[in-house]
mmCIF file of C-alpha atoms in Angstrom:
data_model
loop_
_atom_site.group_PDB
_atom_site.id
_atom_site.type_symbol
_atom_site.label_atom_id
_atom_site.label_comp_id
_atom_site.label_asym_id
_atom_site.label_seq_id
_atom_site.Cartn_x
_atom_site.Cartn_y
_atom_site.Cartn_z
ATOM 1 C CA UNK A 816 -6.372 -10.507 -17.288
ATOM 2 C CA UNK A 817 -5.588 -6.798 -17.396
ATOM 3 C CA UNK A 818 -4.213 -5.270 -14.224
ATOM 4 C CA UNK A 819 -5.251 -2.090 -12.475
ATOM 5 C CA UNK A 820 -4.868 0.889 -14.763
ATOM 6 C CA UNK A 821 -4.473 4.489 -13.726
ATOM 7 C CA UNK A 822 -4.649 7.550 -15.898
ATOM 8 C CA UNK A 823 -2.899 9.789 -16.428
ATOM 9 C CA UNK A 824 0.485 8.452 -15.377
ATOM 10 C CA UNK A 825 2.001 11.890 -14.980
ATOM 11 C CA UNK A 826 0.430 15.248 -14.311
ATOM 12 C CA UNK A 827 1.760 18.726 -13.714
ATOM 13 C CA UNK A 828 -0.527 21.344 -12.219
ATOM 14 C CA UNK A 829 -0.157 24.718 -10.533
ATOM 15 C CA UNK A 830 -1.308 25.762 -7.104
ATOM 16 C CA UNK A 831 -5.001 26.465 -6.862
ATOM 17 C CA UNK A 832 -5.981 24.242 -9.762
ATOM 18 C CA UNK A 833 -7.961 21.055 -9.404
ATOM 19 C CA UNK A 834 -7.199 17.605 -10.727
ATOM 20 C CA UNK A 835 -9.069 14.374 -11.393
ATOM 21 C CA UNK A 836 -7.330 11.012 -11.390
ATOM 22 C CA UNK A 837 -8.864 7.831 -12.748
ATOM 23 C CA UNK A 838 -8.538 4.204 -11.746
ATOM 24 C CA UNK A 839 -9.898 1.137 -13.506
ATOM 25 C CA UNK A 840 -9.803 -1.955 -11.287
ATOM 26 C CA UNK A 841 -9.183 -5.486 -12.395
ATOM 27 C CA UNK A 842 -12.234 -6.925 -14.076
ATOM 28 C CA UNK A 843 -14.560 -8.351 -11.439
ATOM 29 C CA UNK A 844 -13.024 -6.395 -8.585
ATOM 30 C CA UNK A 845 -15.512 -4.176 -6.842
ATOM 31 C CA UNK A 846 -13.416 -2.592 -4.112
ATOM 32 C CA UNK A 847 -11.101 0.303 -4.901
ATOM 33 C CA UNK A 848 -8.785 2.057 -2.464
ATOM 34 C CA UNK A 849 -6.679 5.149 -2.950
ATOM 35 C CA UNK A 850 -3.350 5.973 -1.324
ATOM 36 C CA UNK A 851 -1.031 8.959 -1.350
ATOM 37 C CA UNK A 852 2.680 8.226 -1.315
ATOM 38 C CA UNK A 853 5.281 10.872 -0.467
ATOM 39 C CA UNK A 854 8.926 10.410 0.556
ATOM 40 C CA UNK A 855 8.399 12.004 3.940
ATOM 41 C CA UNK A 856 5.054 10.528 4.954
ATOM 42 C CA UNK A 857 5.173 7.227 3.114
ATOM 43 C CA UNK A 858 1.863 5.728 2.046
ATOM 44 C CA UNK A 859 -1.262 7.156 3.534
ATOM 45 C CA UNK A 860 -4.742 5.817 3.038
ATOM 46 C CA UNK A 861 -7.138 8.215 1.357
ATOM 47 C CA UNK A 862 -10.417 6.322 0.929
ATOM 48 C CA UNK A 863 -12.024 3.094 -0.119
ATOM 49 C CA UNK A 864 -15.054 2.524 -2.325
ATOM 50 C CA UNK A 865 -17.228 -0.514 -2.755
ATOM 51 C CA UNK A 866 -20.420 -0.725 -4.763
ATOM 52 C CA UNK A 867 -20.306 3.015 -5.435
ATOM 53 C CA UNK A 868 -20.225 3.813 -1.713
ATOM 54 C CA UNK A 869 -17.374 5.236 0.285
ATOM 55 C CA UNK A 870 -16.728 2.718 3.040
ATOM 56 C CA UNK A 871 -13.701 4.150 4.692
ATOM 57 C CA UNK A 872 -11.838 7.438 4.724
ATOM 58 C CA UNK A 873 -8.393 8.495 5.859
ATOM 59 C CA UNK A 874 -7.363 11.723 7.530
ATOM 60 C CA UNK A 875 -7.239 14.049 4.574
ATOM 61 C CA UNK A 876 -8.913 17.443 4.158
ATOM 62 C CA UNK A 877 -12.161 17.817 2.285
ATOM 63 C CA UNK A 878 -10.261 18.991 -0.793
ATOM 64 C CA UNK A 879 -9.711 15.306 -1.465
ATOM 65 C CA UNK A 880 -12.791 13.522 -2.702
ATOM 66 C CA UNK A 881 -13.634 10.488 -4.724
ATOM 67 C CA UNK A 882 -16.365 8.472 -6.286
ATOM 68 C CA UNK A 883 -16.995 5.100 -7.820
ATOM 69 C CA UNK A 884 -19.104 4.296 -10.824
ATOM 70 C CA UNK A 885 -21.374 1.347 -11.466
ATOM 71 C CA UNK A 886 -18.631 -0.382 -13.471
ATOM 72 C CA UNK A 887 -16.357 -0.104 -10.403
ATOM 73 C CA UNK A 888 -14.117 2.468 -12.015
ATOM 74 C CA UNK A 889 -13.123 5.147 -9.549
ATOM 75 C CA UNK A 890 -12.014 8.740 -9.692
ATOM 76 C CA UNK A 891 -10.429 10.936 -7.110
ATOM 77 C CA UNK A 892 -10.460 14.688 -7.211
ATOM 78 C CA UNK A 893 -8.220 17.181 -5.487
ATOM 79 C CA UNK A 894 -9.382 20.780 -5.502
ATOM 80 C CA UNK A 895 -7.378 23.918 -4.750
ATOM 81 C CA UNK A 896 -4.068 22.151 -5.158
ATOM 82 C CA UNK A 897 -1.231 22.883 -2.761
ATOM 83 C CA UNK A 898 2.474 22.258 -3.203
ATOM 84 C CA UNK A 899 2.258 19.526 -0.576
ATOM 85 C CA UNK A 900 -0.157 17.559 -2.734
ATOM 86 C CA UNK A 901 2.733 16.572 -4.992
ATOM 87 C CA UNK A 902 2.879 12.815 -4.620
ATOM 88 C CA UNK A 903 2.403 9.447 -6.224
ATOM 89 C CA UNK A 904 -1.259 8.502 -6.014
ATOM 90 C CA UNK A 905 -1.830 4.781 -6.001
ATOM 91 C CA UNK A 906 -5.047 2.956 -6.597
ATOM 92 C CA UNK A 907 -5.617 -0.618 -5.472
ATOM 93 C CA UNK A 908 -8.415 -3.034 -6.223
ATOM 94 C CA UNK A 909 -9.681 -6.201 -4.617
ATOM 95 C CA UNK A 910 -12.652 -8.465 -5.105
ATOM 96 C CA UNK A 911 -14.318 -7.247 -1.946
ATOM 97 C CA UNK A 912 -13.255 -5.121 1.009
ATOM 98 C CA UNK A 913 -11.235 -7.084 3.512
ATOM 99 C CA UNK A 914 -9.440 -9.210 0.945
ATOM 100 C CA UNK A 915 -5.883 -9.762 2.079
ATOM 101 C CA UNK A 916 -4.534 -9.193 -1.391
ATOM 102 C CA UNK A 917 -4.926 -5.870 -3.072
ATOM 103 C CA UNK A 918 -3.663 -5.298 -6.587
ATOM 104 C CA UNK A 919 -2.077 -1.933 -7.160
ATOM 105 C CA UNK A 920 -1.886 0.166 -10.264
ATOM 106 C CA UNK A 921 1.279 1.928 -11.430
ATOM 107 C CA UNK A 922 0.164 5.205 -9.890
ATOM 108 C CA UNK A 923 -0.258 8.764 -11.065
ATOM 109 C CA UNK A 924 2.669 11.054 -10.364
ATOM 110 C CA UNK A 925 1.236 14.496 -9.575
ATOM 111 C CA UNK A 926 3.529 17.493 -9.442
ATOM 112 C CA UNK A 927 2.158 20.794 -8.183
ATOM 113 C CA UNK A 928 4.176 23.882 -9.103
ATOM 114 C CA UNK B 529 -0.711 4.620 18.625
ATOM 115 C CA UNK B 530 -0.802 2.281 15.680
ATOM 116 C CA UNK B 531 2.464 2.393 13.876
ATOM 117 C CA UNK B 532 4.807 0.447 11.605
ATOM 118 C CA UNK B 533 8.545 0.961 11.933
ATOM 119 C CA UNK B 534 11.108 -0.102 9.368
ATOM 120 C CA UNK B 535 14.503 0.846 10.751
ATOM 121 C CA UNK B 536 16.592 0.016 7.685
ATOM 122 C CA UNK B 537 16.370 2.762 5.058
ATOM 123 C CA UNK B 538 18.681 0.793 2.755
ATOM 124 C CA UNK B 539 20.077 -2.706 2.548
ATOM 125 C CA UNK B 540 22.573 -4.450 0.288
ATOM 126 C CA UNK B 541 22.771 -8.169 -0.375
ATOM 127 C CA UNK B 542 24.808 -10.350 -2.691
ATOM 128 C CA UNK B 543 22.952 -12.278 -5.325
ATOM 129 C CA UNK B 544 21.915 -15.769 -4.142
ATOM 130 C CA UNK B 545 22.262 -14.848 -0.470
ATOM 131 C CA UNK B 546 19.394 -14.477 1.997
ATOM 132 C CA UNK B 547 18.376 -11.127 3.460
ATOM 133 C CA UNK B 548 16.108 -10.100 6.332
ATOM 134 C CA UNK B 549 14.160 -6.870 6.260
ATOM 135 C CA UNK B 550 13.012 -5.665 9.649
ATOM 136 C CA UNK B 551 9.538 -4.549 10.614
ATOM 137 C CA UNK B 552 8.124 -3.799 14.030
ATOM 138 C CA UNK B 553 4.560 -2.799 14.698
ATOM 139 C CA UNK B 554 2.544 -1.232 17.436
ATOM 140 C CA UNK B 555 -1.141 -1.818 18.002
ATOM 141 C CA UNK B 556 -3.424 -2.572 20.887
ATOM 142 C CA UNK B 557 -5.771 -4.560 18.662
ATOM 143 C CA UNK B 558 -5.867 -8.308 19.172
ATOM 144 C CA UNK B 559 -6.882 -8.930 15.582
ATOM 145 C CA UNK B 560 -4.663 -7.494 12.898
ATOM 146 C CA UNK B 561 -2.897 -8.463 9.707
ATOM 147 C CA UNK B 562 0.608 -7.827 8.529
ATOM 148 C CA UNK B 563 1.627 -7.440 4.917
ATOM 149 C CA UNK B 564 4.758 -7.030 2.897
ATOM 150 C CA UNK B 565 4.752 -5.313 -0.445
ATOM 151 C CA UNK B 566 7.451 -4.741 -3.031
ATOM 152 C CA UNK B 567 7.617 -1.544 -5.053
ATOM 153 C CA UNK B 568 9.983 -1.618 -8.031
ATOM 154 C CA UNK B 569 11.023 1.567 -9.772
ATOM 155 C CA UNK B 570 7.963 1.273 -12.029
ATOM 156 C CA UNK B 571 5.866 2.383 -9.054
ATOM 157 C CA UNK B 572 3.228 -0.286 -8.603
ATOM 158 C CA UNK B 573 2.969 -2.105 -5.294
ATOM 159 C CA UNK B 574 3.256 -5.871 -5.511
ATOM 160 C CA UNK B 575 1.779 -7.989 -2.733
ATOM 161 C CA UNK B 576 4.282 -10.486 -1.359
ATOM 162 C CA UNK B 577 3.011 -12.111 1.788
ATOM 163 C CA UNK B 578 0.407 -11.877 4.553
ATOM 164 C CA UNK B 579 0.363 -12.947 8.207
ATOM 165 C CA UNK B 580 -2.699 -12.845 10.396
ATOM 166 C CA UNK B 581 -2.293 -12.144 14.082
ATOM 167 C CA UNK B 582 -3.890 -15.460 14.983
ATOM 168 C CA UNK B 583 -1.860 -17.507 12.523
ATOM 169 C CA UNK B 584 0.436 -19.783 14.468
ATOM 170 C CA UNK B 585 2.634 -20.733 11.570
ATOM 171 C CA UNK B 586 4.923 -18.253 9.858
ATOM 172 C CA UNK B 587 3.659 -17.398 6.396
ATOM 173 C CA UNK B 588 5.705 -18.488 3.399
ATOM 174 C CA UNK B 589 5.324 -17.717 -0.303
ATOM 175 C CA UNK B 590 8.031 -19.154 -2.488
ATOM 176 C CA UNK B 591 11.294 -17.397 -1.632
ATOM 177 C CA UNK B 592 9.542 -15.102 0.839
ATOM 178 C CA UNK B 593 8.877 -15.951 4.434
ATOM 179 C CA UNK B 594 7.614 -13.843 7.286
ATOM 180 C CA UNK B 595 9.299 -14.276 10.649
ATOM 181 C CA UNK B 596 6.402 -13.413 12.954
ATOM 182 C CA UNK B 597 7.286 -12.869 16.595
ATOM 183 C CA UNK B 598 4.112 -11.704 18.263
ATOM 184 C CA UNK B 599 5.534 -11.051 21.713
ATOM 185 C CA UNK B 600 8.209 -8.826 20.215
ATOM 186 C CA UNK B 601 5.735 -7.287 17.770
ATOM 187 C CA UNK B 602 7.987 -7.958 14.851
ATOM 188 C CA UNK B 603 7.205 -9.235 11.372
ATOM 189 C CA UNK B 604 10.457 -9.474 9.490
ATOM 190 C CA UNK B 605 10.568 -10.465 5.832
ATOM 191 C CA UNK B 606 13.141 -13.031 4.808
ATOM 192 C CA UNK B 607 14.057 -13.307 1.152
ATOM 193 C CA UNK B 608 16.045 -16.410 0.339
ATOM 194 C CA UNK B 609 18.360 -16.798 -2.661
ATOM 195 C CA UNK B 610 18.209 -13.116 -3.651
ATOM 196 C CA UNK B 611 17.915 -12.289 -7.325
ATOM 197 C CA UNK B 612 18.802 -9.110 -9.188
ATOM 198 C CA UNK B 613 15.102 -8.543 -9.804
ATOM 199 C CA UNK B 614 14.547 -8.305 -6.051
ATOM 200 C CA UNK B 615 16.108 -4.834 -6.046
ATOM 201 C CA UNK B 616 13.228 -2.559 -5.019
ATOM 202 C CA UNK B 617 11.595 -0.772 -2.112
ATOM 203 C CA UNK B 618 9.945 -3.072 0.407
ATOM 204 C CA UNK B 619 7.084 -1.940 2.595
ATOM 205 C CA UNK B 620 5.625 -3.482 5.691
ATOM 206 C CA UNK B 621 1.993 -2.656 6.379
ATOM 207 C CA UNK B 622 -0.564 -3.444 9.045
ATOM 208 C CA UNK B 623 -4.310 -3.728 8.764
ATOM 209 C CA UNK B 624 -6.183 -2.992 11.926
ATOM 210 C CA UNK B 625 -9.841 -3.231 12.777
ATOM 211 C CA UNK B 626 -11.661 0.023 12.546
ATOM 212 C CA UNK B 627 -14.107 1.390 15.015
ATOM 213 C CA UNK B 628 -17.015 1.107 12.607
ATOM 214 C CA UNK B 629 -18.290 -2.107 11.142
ATOM 215 C CA UNK B 630 -16.664 -2.782 7.808
ATOM 216 C CA UNK B 631 -13.924 -0.284 8.500
ATOM 217 C CA UNK B 632 -11.368 -2.883 7.724
ATOM 218 C CA UNK B 633 -9.349 -1.561 4.872
ATOM 219 C CA UNK B 634 -7.191 0.978 6.614
ATOM 220 C CA UNK B 635 -3.608 -0.062 6.112
ATOM 221 C CA UNK B 636 -0.847 1.591 8.085
ATOM 222 C CA UNK B 637 2.461 1.600 6.262
ATOM 223 C CA UNK B 638 6.104 1.790 7.177
ATOM 224 C CA UNK B 639 8.439 4.121 5.322
ATOM 225 C CA UNK B 640 10.074 1.268 3.483
ATOM 226 C CA UNK B 641 13.481 -0.321 3.006
ATOM 227 C CA UNK B 642 15.388 0.037 -0.224
ATOM 228 C CA UNK B 643 17.008 -3.271 -1.147
ATOM 229 C CA UNK B 644 19.852 -3.467 -3.645
ATOM 230 C CA UNK B 645 20.978 -6.880 -4.851
ATOM 231 C CA UNK B 646 24.576 -6.930 -6.053
ATOM 232 C CA UNK B 647 25.694 -9.349 -8.782
#
């Protein structure tokens, strides 16, 4: 069974640009969560999607958005990039929301110059 | 405030020895869950073990056990018989109930402990 895949693995952007990250959950998993990981702040929850609906959202500005498609694949978008957006963005999937075990992807390393 | 504290930025252990990674938490919720994850240098988070706040027995998963002391609000991870492959970052996380129905995915994370296993 394939694990959670995230593309691209690495990305370099400049301030003011926008970026779209993709996450494909494990087959059969319908819940996808996104996290931002930085050395100073650790992991912070961005949002969670289930059945194409955002169920939960963390404390991030509106520049951060996401969506989920009917095949459970999810994308997150960051507009007007800032230097502070440089981070590892992790996606996690589970069968349904509330599952104790989430399976994480390898992450997308975003660098904003 | 809901918070996870991991006070050990880095730990060293000899191969085959046991090691305890500390985690304390703060929440006013009665129902919560505590998790430990491992993050190797490859970046992905690997789920290790889970303890529910109402579970009376300490959780165990193979070489991992969670020393849950509710009154002290601590949830330390014990790794027995350390292996070289255990070298990684270890994160403690807490799931708390949200205010809205279904708002149950928010995980609060500690800053992690870097574990190095020496041969």
